[in-house]
Amino acid sequence: MGYQDQSLSSATGVELVVALYDGAIRFLYRAMQCVEEDDVRGRRIAVKKVLDILTYLQARLRPDLGGAVVASLADFYATMFTMTLEASHLESKEQFEEVIGFVRNVREAWVVVARDPEAGKVLPRELRTREERFVPQSEAYVPVGETAASGWSA
């Protein structure tokens, strides 16, 4: 198992999301490089990887848990998907740069969520940082009138 595999296997959900954004940015840069080099095959491979990442991120959204935030992310992923395809079709470095800027901005928001203990409290357990997952039972918050298991689903 390589270093990257090992670090990803111990990563939290938010850290994995950030890693996916990093991958999308890396492949967008690769697609831009392929446009410069007139490497059609390389551009298509890089764009396919970006689209795969966006599709995966969209498929993992949980509308039942996220409400307006999930709807915004779904719109964002759909827009980035379309813009990436358009940039590839037009072989436009400028449009790839625009997509990179948008993806980088949202990635930075995920980094803030990963570092902010207050933001972590509203995240589903699988997206919390390692430290937040292991809150002692006595400190766990359960709203009055609800049982600890009322928010669980199988």
C-alpha positions as semicolon CSV with decimal commas, in nm:
position;residue;x (nm);y (nm);z (nm)
1;M;0,000;0,000;0,000
2;G;0,146;0,336;-0,106
3;Y;0,164;0,652;0,103
4;Q;-0,132;0,812;-0,071
5;D;-0,343;0,497;-0,035
6;Q;-0,258;0,481;0,333
7;S;-0,341;0,848;0,396
8;L;-0,673;0,816;0,211
9;S;-0,770;0,500;0,399
10;S;-0,753;0,690;0,728
11;A;-0,913;1,010;0,595
12;T;-1,248;1,144;0,709
13;G;-1,534;1,201;0,468
14;V;-1,456;1,573;0,434
15;E;-1,088;1,496;0,373
16;L;-1,191;1,255;0,097
17;V;-1,412;1,521;-0,060
18;V;-1,116;1,763;-0,056
19;A;-0,898;1,493;-0,216
20;L;-1,159;1,449;-0,493
21;Y;-1,158;1,824;-0,556
22;D;-0,776;1,812;-0,570
23;G;-0,801;1,535;-0,828
24;A;-1,051;1,730;-1,037
25;I;-0,824;2,036;-1,031
26;R;-0,522;1,826;-1,126
27;F;-0,706;1,672;-1,423
28;L;-0,839;2,012;-1,533
29;Y;-0,481;2,140;-1,544
30;R;-0,383;1,829;-1,739
31;A;-0,664;1,894;-1,989
32;M;-0,539;2,252;-2,028
33;Q;-0,187;2,126;-2,091
34;C;-0,321;1,884;-2,353
35;V;-0,497;2,173;-2,529
36;E;-0,161;2,355;-2,546
37;E;0,011;2,043;-2,680
38;D;-0,273;1,962;-2,922
39;D;-0,305;1,620;-2,753
40;V;-0,669;1,531;-2,823
41;R;-0,651;1,185;-2,666
42;G;-0,485;1,314;-2,347
43;R;-0,741;1,596;-2,319
44;R;-1,029;1,351;-2,352
45;I;-0,883;1,120;-2,088
46;A;-0,829;1,410;-1,845
47;V;-1,178;1,549;-1,908
48;K;-1,333;1,205;-1,857
49;K;-1,162;1,181;-1,518
50;V;-1,293;1,524;-1,418
51;L;-1,644;1,425;-1,525
52;D;-1,615;1,096;-1,333
53;I;-1,520;1,287;-1,017
54;L;-1,807;1,535;-1,059
55;T;-2,052;1,250;-1,123
56;Y;-1,930;1,065;-0,814
57;L;-1,958;1,377;-0,596
58;Q;-2,310;1,441;-0,723
59;A;-2,416;1,080;-0,670
60;R;-2,299;1,091;-0,307
61;L;-2,519;1,391;-0,218
62;R;-2,788;1,319;0,041
63;P;-3,088;1,548;-0,020
64;D;-3,261;1,403;0,287
65;L;-2,981;1,541;0,508
66;G;-2,859;1,855;0,336
67;G;-3,155;2,057;0,211
68;A;-3,055;2,382;0,039
69;V;-2,682;2,311;0,064
70;V;-2,722;1,981;-0,120
71;A;-2,937;2,149;-0,387
72;S;-2,668;2,416;-0,435
73;L;-2,394;2,154;-0,462
74;A;-2,601;1,952;-0,711
75;D;-2,643;2,264;-0,926
76;F;-2,272;2,342;-0,890
77;Y;-2,165;1,992;-1,000
78;A;-2,404;1,999;-1,297
79;T;-2,274;2,341;-1,403
80;M;-1,909;2,234;-1,370
81;F;-1,988;1,920;-1,571
82;T;-2,137;2,129;-1,853
83;M;-1,860;2,390;-1,842
84;T;-1,590;2,121;-1,852
85;L;-1,750;1,957;-2,156
86;E;-1,781;2,294;-2,325
87;A;-1,417;2,386;-2,250
88;S;-1,307;2,055;-2,397
89;H;-1,525;2,088;-2,705
90;L;-1,399;2,442;-2,772
91;E;-1,043;2,348;-2,670
92;S;-1,046;2,662;-2,453
93;K;-0,773;2,708;-2,194
94;E;-0,960;3,013;-2,065
95;Q;-1,274;2,811;-1,995
96;F;-1,071;2,539;-1,823
97;E;-0,915;2,814;-1,606
98;E;-1,263;2,941;-1,521
99;V;-1,375;2,593;-1,412
100;I;-1,055;2,552;-1,208
101;G;-1,130;2,881;-1,029
102;F;-1,483;2,773;-0,939
103;V;-1,376;2,426;-0,824
104;R;-1,089;2,573;-0,621
105;N;-1,327;2,815;-0,444
106;V;-1,565;2,538;-0,339
107;R;-1,269;2,319;-0,240
108;E;-1,154;2,595;-0,004
109;A;-1,500;2,601;0,155
110;W;-1,467;2,226;0,222
111;V;-1,125;2,288;0,379
112;V;-1,287;2,543;0,614
113;V;-1,556;2,288;0,704
114;A;-1,285;2,030;0,774
115;R;-1,106;2,266;1,013
116;D;-1,403;2,432;1,185
117;P;-1,525;2,237;1,488
118;E;-1,857;2,426;1,486
119;A;-1,923;2,335;1,122
120;G;-1,845;1,974;1,200
121;K;-2,133;1,952;1,448
122;V;-2,391;1,982;1,171
123;L;-2,224;1,728;0,944
124;P;-2,327;1,364;0,929
125;R;-2,099;1,148;1,142
126;E;-1,914;1,000;0,841
127;L;-1,807;1,350;0,729
128;R;-1,676;1,469;1,064
129;T;-1,308;1,493;1,148
130;R;-1,148;1,203;1,332
131;E;-1,152;1,390;1,664
132;E;-1,524;1,470;1,641
133;R;-1,616;1,108;1,572
134;F;-1,494;1,002;1,913
135;V;-1,675;1,249;2,138
136;P;-1,723;1,091;2,481
137;Q;-2,077;0,963;2,536
138;S;-2,135;1,211;2,820
139;E;-2,064;1,502;2,584
140;A;-2,280;1,378;2,299
141;Y;-2,571;1,612;2,232
142;V;-2,921;1,468;2,199
143;P;-3,205;1,722;2,163
144;V;-3,481;1,701;2,423
145;G;-3,759;1,468;2,312
146;E;-3,537;1,269;2,075
147;T;-3,353;0,947;2,131
148;A;-2,993;0,907;2,026
149;A;-3,099;0,670;1,747
150;S;-3,381;0,885;1,606
151;G;-3,155;1,035;1,338
152;W;-3,004;0,706;1,228
153;S;-3,086;0,531;0,908
154;A;-2,977;0,198;0,765
